Short mmCIF file of C-alpha atoms in Angstrom, two decimals:
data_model
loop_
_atom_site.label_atom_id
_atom_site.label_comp_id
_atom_site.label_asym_id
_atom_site.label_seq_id
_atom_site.Cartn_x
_atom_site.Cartn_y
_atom_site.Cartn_z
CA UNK A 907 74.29 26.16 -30.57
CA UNK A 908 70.71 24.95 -31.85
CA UNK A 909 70.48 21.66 -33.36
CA UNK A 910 67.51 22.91 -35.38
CA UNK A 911 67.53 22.77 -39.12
CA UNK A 912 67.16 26.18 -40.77
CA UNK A 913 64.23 25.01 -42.50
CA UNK A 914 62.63 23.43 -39.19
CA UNK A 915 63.01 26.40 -37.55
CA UNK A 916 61.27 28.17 -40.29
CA UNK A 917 58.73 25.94 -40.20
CA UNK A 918 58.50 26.41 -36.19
CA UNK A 919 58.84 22.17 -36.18
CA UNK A 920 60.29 20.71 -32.95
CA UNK A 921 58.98 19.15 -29.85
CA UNK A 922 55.98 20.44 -28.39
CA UNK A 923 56.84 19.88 -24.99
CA UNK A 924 54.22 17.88 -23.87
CA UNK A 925 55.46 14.56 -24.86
CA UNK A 926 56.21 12.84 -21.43
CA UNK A 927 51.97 14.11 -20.39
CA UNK A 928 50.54 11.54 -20.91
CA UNK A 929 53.43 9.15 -19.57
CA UNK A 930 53.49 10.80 -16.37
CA UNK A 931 49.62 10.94 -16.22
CA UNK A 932 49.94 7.46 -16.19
CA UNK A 933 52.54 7.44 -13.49
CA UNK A 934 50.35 9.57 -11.15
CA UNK A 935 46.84 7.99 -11.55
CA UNK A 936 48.92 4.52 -10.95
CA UNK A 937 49.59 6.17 -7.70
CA UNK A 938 46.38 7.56 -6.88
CA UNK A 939 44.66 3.73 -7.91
CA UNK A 940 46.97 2.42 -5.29
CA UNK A 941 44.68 2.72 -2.02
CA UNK A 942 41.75 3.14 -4.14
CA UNK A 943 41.41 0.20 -5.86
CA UNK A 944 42.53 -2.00 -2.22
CA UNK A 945 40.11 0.09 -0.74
CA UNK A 946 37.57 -0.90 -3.39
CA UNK A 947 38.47 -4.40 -3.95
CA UNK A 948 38.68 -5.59 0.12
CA UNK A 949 35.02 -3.14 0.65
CA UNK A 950 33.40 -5.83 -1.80
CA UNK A 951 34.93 -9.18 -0.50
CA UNK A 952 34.53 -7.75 3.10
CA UNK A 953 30.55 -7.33 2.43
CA UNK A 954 28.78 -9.66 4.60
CA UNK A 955 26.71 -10.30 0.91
CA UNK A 956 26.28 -9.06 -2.26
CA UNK A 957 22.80 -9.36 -2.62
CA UNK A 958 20.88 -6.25 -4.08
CA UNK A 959 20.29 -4.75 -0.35
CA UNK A 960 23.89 -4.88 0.85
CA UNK A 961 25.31 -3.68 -1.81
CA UNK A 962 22.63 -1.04 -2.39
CA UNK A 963 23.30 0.24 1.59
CA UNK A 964 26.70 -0.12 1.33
CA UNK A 965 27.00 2.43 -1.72
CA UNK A 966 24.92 4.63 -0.47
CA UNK A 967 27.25 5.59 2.64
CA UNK A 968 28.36 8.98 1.59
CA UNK A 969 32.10 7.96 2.08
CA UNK A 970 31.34 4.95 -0.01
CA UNK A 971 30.07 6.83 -2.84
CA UNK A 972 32.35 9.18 -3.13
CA UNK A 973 35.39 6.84 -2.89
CA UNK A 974 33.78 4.50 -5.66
CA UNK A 975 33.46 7.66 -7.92
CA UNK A 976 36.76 8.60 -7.42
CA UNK A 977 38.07 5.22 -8.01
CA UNK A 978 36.22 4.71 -11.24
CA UNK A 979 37.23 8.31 -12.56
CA UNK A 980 40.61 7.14 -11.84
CA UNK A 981 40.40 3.67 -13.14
CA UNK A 982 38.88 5.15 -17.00
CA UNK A 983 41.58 7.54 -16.96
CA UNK A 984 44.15 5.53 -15.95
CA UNK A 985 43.05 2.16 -18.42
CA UNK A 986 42.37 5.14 -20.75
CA UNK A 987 45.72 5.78 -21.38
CA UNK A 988 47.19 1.94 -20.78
CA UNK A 989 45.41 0.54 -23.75
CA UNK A 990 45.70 3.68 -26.30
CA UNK A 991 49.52 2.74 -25.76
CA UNK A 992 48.39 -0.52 -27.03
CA UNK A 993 46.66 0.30 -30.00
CA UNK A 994 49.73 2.80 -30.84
CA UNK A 995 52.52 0.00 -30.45
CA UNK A 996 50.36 -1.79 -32.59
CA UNK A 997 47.98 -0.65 -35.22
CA UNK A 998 49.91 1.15 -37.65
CA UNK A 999 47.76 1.46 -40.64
CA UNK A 1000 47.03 5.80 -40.05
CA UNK A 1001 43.50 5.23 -40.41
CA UNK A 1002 42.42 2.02 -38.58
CA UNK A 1003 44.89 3.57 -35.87
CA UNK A 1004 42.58 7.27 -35.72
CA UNK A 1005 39.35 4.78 -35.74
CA UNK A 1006 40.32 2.91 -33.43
CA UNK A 1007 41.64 5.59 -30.69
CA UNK A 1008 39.01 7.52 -31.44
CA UNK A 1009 36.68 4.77 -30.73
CA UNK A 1010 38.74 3.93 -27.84
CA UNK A 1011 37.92 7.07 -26.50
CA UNK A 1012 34.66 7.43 -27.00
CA UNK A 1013 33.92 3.91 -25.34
CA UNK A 1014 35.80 5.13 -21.90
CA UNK A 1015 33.64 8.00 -21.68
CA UNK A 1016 30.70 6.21 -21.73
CA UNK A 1017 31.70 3.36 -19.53
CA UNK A 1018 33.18 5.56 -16.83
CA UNK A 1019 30.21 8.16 -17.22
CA UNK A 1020 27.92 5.23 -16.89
CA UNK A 1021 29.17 3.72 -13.96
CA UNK A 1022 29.57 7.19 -12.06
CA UNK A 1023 25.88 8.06 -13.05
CA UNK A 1024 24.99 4.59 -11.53
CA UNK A 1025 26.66 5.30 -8.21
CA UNK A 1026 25.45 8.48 -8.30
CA UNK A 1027 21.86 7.12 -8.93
CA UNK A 1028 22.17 4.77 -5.89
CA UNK A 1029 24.16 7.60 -3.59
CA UNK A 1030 20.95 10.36 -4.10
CA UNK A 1031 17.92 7.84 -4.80
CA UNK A 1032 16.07 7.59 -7.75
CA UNK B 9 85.29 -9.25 -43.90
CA UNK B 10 81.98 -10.81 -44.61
CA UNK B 11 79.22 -8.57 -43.28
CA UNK B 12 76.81 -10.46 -41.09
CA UNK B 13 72.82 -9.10 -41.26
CA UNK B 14 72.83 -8.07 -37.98
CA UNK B 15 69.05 -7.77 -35.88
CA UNK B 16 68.43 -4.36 -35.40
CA UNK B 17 66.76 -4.28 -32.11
CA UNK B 18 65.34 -7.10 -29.80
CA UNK B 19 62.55 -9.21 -31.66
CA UNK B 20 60.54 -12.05 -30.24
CA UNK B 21 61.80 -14.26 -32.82
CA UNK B 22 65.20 -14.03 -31.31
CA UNK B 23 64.80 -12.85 -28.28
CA UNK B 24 65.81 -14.85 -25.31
CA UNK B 25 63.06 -15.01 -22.87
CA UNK B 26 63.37 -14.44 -19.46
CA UNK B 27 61.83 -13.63 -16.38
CA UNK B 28 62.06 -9.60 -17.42
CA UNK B 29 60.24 -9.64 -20.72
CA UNK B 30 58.05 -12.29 -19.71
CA UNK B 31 56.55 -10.16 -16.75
CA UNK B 32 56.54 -7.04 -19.01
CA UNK B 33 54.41 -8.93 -21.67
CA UNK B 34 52.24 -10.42 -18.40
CA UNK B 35 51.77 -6.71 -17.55
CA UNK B 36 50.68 -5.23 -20.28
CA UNK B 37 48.34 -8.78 -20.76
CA UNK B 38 46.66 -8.41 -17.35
CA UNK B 39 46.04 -4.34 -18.06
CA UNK B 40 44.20 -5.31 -20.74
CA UNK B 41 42.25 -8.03 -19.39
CA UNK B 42 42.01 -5.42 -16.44
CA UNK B 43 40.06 -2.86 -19.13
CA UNK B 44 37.65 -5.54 -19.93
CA UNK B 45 37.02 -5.75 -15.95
CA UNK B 46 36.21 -2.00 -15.67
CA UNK B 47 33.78 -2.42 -18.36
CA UNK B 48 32.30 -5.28 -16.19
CA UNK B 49 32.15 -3.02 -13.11
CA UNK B 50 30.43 -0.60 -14.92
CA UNK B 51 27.48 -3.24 -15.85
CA UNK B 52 27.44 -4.35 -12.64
CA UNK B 53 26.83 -0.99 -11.11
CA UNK B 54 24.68 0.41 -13.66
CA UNK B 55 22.52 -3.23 -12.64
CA UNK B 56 22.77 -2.15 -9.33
CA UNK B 57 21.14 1.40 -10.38
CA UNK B 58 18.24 0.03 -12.18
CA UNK B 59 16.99 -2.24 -10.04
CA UNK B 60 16.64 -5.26 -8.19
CA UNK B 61 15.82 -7.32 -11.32
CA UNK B 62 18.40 -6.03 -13.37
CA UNK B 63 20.86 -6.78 -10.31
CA UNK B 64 19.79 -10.19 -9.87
CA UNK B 65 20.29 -10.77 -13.52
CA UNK B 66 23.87 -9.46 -13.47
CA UNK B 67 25.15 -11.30 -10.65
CA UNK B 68 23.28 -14.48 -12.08
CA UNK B 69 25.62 -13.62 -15.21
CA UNK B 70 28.89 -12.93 -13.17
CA UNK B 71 28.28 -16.03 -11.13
CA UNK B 72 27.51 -18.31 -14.15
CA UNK B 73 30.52 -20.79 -14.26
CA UNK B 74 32.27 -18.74 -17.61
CA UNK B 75 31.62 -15.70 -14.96
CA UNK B 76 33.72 -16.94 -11.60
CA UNK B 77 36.14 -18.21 -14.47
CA UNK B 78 36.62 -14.46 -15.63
CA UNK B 79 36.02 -13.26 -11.68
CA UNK B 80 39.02 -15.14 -10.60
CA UNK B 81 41.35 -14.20 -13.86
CA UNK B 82 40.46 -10.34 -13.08
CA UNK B 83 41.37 -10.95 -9.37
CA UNK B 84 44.87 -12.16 -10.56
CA UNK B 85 45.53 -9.72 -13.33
CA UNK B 86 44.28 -6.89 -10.76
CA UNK B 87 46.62 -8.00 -8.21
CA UNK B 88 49.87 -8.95 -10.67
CA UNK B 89 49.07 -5.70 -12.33
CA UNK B 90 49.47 -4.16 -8.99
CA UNK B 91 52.25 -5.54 -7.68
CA UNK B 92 53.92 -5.39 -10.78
CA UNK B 93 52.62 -1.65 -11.11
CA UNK B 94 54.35 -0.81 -7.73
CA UNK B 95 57.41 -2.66 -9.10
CA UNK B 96 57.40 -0.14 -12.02
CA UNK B 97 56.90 2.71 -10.09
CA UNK B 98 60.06 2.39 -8.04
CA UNK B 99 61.95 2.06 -11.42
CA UNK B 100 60.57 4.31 -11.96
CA UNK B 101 61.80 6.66 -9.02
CA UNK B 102 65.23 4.94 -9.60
CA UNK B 103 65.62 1.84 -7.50
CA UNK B 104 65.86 -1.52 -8.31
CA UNK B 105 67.79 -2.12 -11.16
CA UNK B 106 70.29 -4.49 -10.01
CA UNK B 107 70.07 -8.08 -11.19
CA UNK B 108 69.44 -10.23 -8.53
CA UNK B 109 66.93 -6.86 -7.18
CA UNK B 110 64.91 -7.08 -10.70
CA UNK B 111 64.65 -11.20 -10.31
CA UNK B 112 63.84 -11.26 -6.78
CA UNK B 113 60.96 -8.45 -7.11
CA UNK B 114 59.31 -10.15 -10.56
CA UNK B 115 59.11 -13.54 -8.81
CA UNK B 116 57.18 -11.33 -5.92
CA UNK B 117 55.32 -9.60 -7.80
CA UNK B 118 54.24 -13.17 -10.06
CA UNK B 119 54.62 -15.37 -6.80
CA UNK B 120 52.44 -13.57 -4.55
CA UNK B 121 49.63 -12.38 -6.66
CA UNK B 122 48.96 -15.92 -7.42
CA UNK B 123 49.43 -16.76 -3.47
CA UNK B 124 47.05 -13.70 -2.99
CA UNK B 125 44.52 -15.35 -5.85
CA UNK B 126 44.16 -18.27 -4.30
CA UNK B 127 43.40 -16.52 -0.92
CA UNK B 128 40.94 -14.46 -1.95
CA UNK B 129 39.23 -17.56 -3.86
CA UNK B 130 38.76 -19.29 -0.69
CA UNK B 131 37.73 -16.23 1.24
CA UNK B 132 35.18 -15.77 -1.57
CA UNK B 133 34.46 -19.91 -1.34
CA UNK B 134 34.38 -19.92 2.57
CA UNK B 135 31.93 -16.78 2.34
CA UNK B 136 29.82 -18.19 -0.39
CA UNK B 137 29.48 -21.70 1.78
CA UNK B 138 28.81 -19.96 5.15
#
């Protein structure tokens, strides 16, 4: 027996089954940011000095690099998705609430893209 | 039989707070104090990429005395966030959800990331005054 109204099913109205994606995106990067961001976090307070030449050397290190992309990939995704939750649990006027996600989004692509360009710009040399 | 208004769902003007709400509110707090953070590691490492001027002017910034104040509150809400995080996640997966289980882990979770704050502070203070 379908719980579907005749007229929904006309329609072709019902769940699109892809309501728990973005809820278990969350799930997973929170999993992935686990090592990363410890990995991330104890590299910089382990650094003998963050002066411009450490730092610069230390990102550089292929391994380095490619973690710190990784994490920050991650990390935009990840905070991506945390605070769009926020603005939906709490903007409810429909069109501040588009605005603002949309300029939600817009904002994490250029922050992450920034700051993988930059590592990228230190790991190959300018 | 008079017919009380009855609250529909759980509201902070009524709601009694506890140690479960409380850390969910501190959560969702410290992730978005955490977005703010990202955006700061992205200066900082686009600083790094253009120079040695524009580095030195970004750690002058992050080291200003309003800057160590906002260091140190990302290093908490990273670490609550995390604990907290992996606290979630094994709700998550299903475990947990006794009483005593859900108290004992929140005070963890709250307990040791400001134990694990204040650690890192003086690593960071020790290094700084080496």
């Amino acid at each position: 027996m379908s719980l579907r109204s005749p007229l929904g099913r006309v329609l072709g109205k019902g769940s699109a089954k892809e309501g728990t994606g973005s809820w278990w995106a969350e799930r997973v990067t929170s999993v992935a940011l686990i090592p990363l961001t410890l990995w991330f976090f104890f590299s910089l307070l382990l650094l003998p000095s963050l002066d411009y030449g450490t730092v610069k050397t230390w990102l550089a290190v292929p391994w380095s690099s490619f973690l710190a992309v990784l994490s920050i990939a991650v990390l935009t995704y990840h905070s991506y998705l945390g605070t769009t939750v926020v603005i939906e649990d709490y903007v409810h006027a429909t069109g501040l609430k588009v605005l603002s996600l949309l300029t939600l989004r817009f904002l994490y692509v250029l922050c992450g893209g920034a700051g993988i360009f930059a590592i990228l710009h230190v790991a190959f040399g300018s | 039989m008079p017919v009380r208004p009855r609250p529909l769902s759980p509201h902070l003007a009524i709601y009694r707070w506890q140690i479960g709400n409380s850390l969910s509110i501190l959560h969702r707090m410290t992730g978005v104090a955490l977005a703010f953070g990202l955006l700061a590691l992205s200066y900082w490492l686009v600083s790094l990429a253009g120079g040695e001027a524009a580095y030195g002017e970004a750690i002058r910034v992050l080291t200003s005395p309003l800057g160590w104040l906002f260091l140190l509150g990302w290093t908490f809400s990273f670490l609550y966030h995390l604990l907290n995080g992996i606290r979630h996640l094994l709700w998550d997966a299903g475990y947990g959800f006794e009483r005593n289980q859900r108290q004992v882990s929140g005070w963890v979770a709250v307990i040791g990331a400001i134990v694990l704050t204040v650690g890192v502070a003086l690593m960071v203070w020790h290094g700084a005054n080496r």
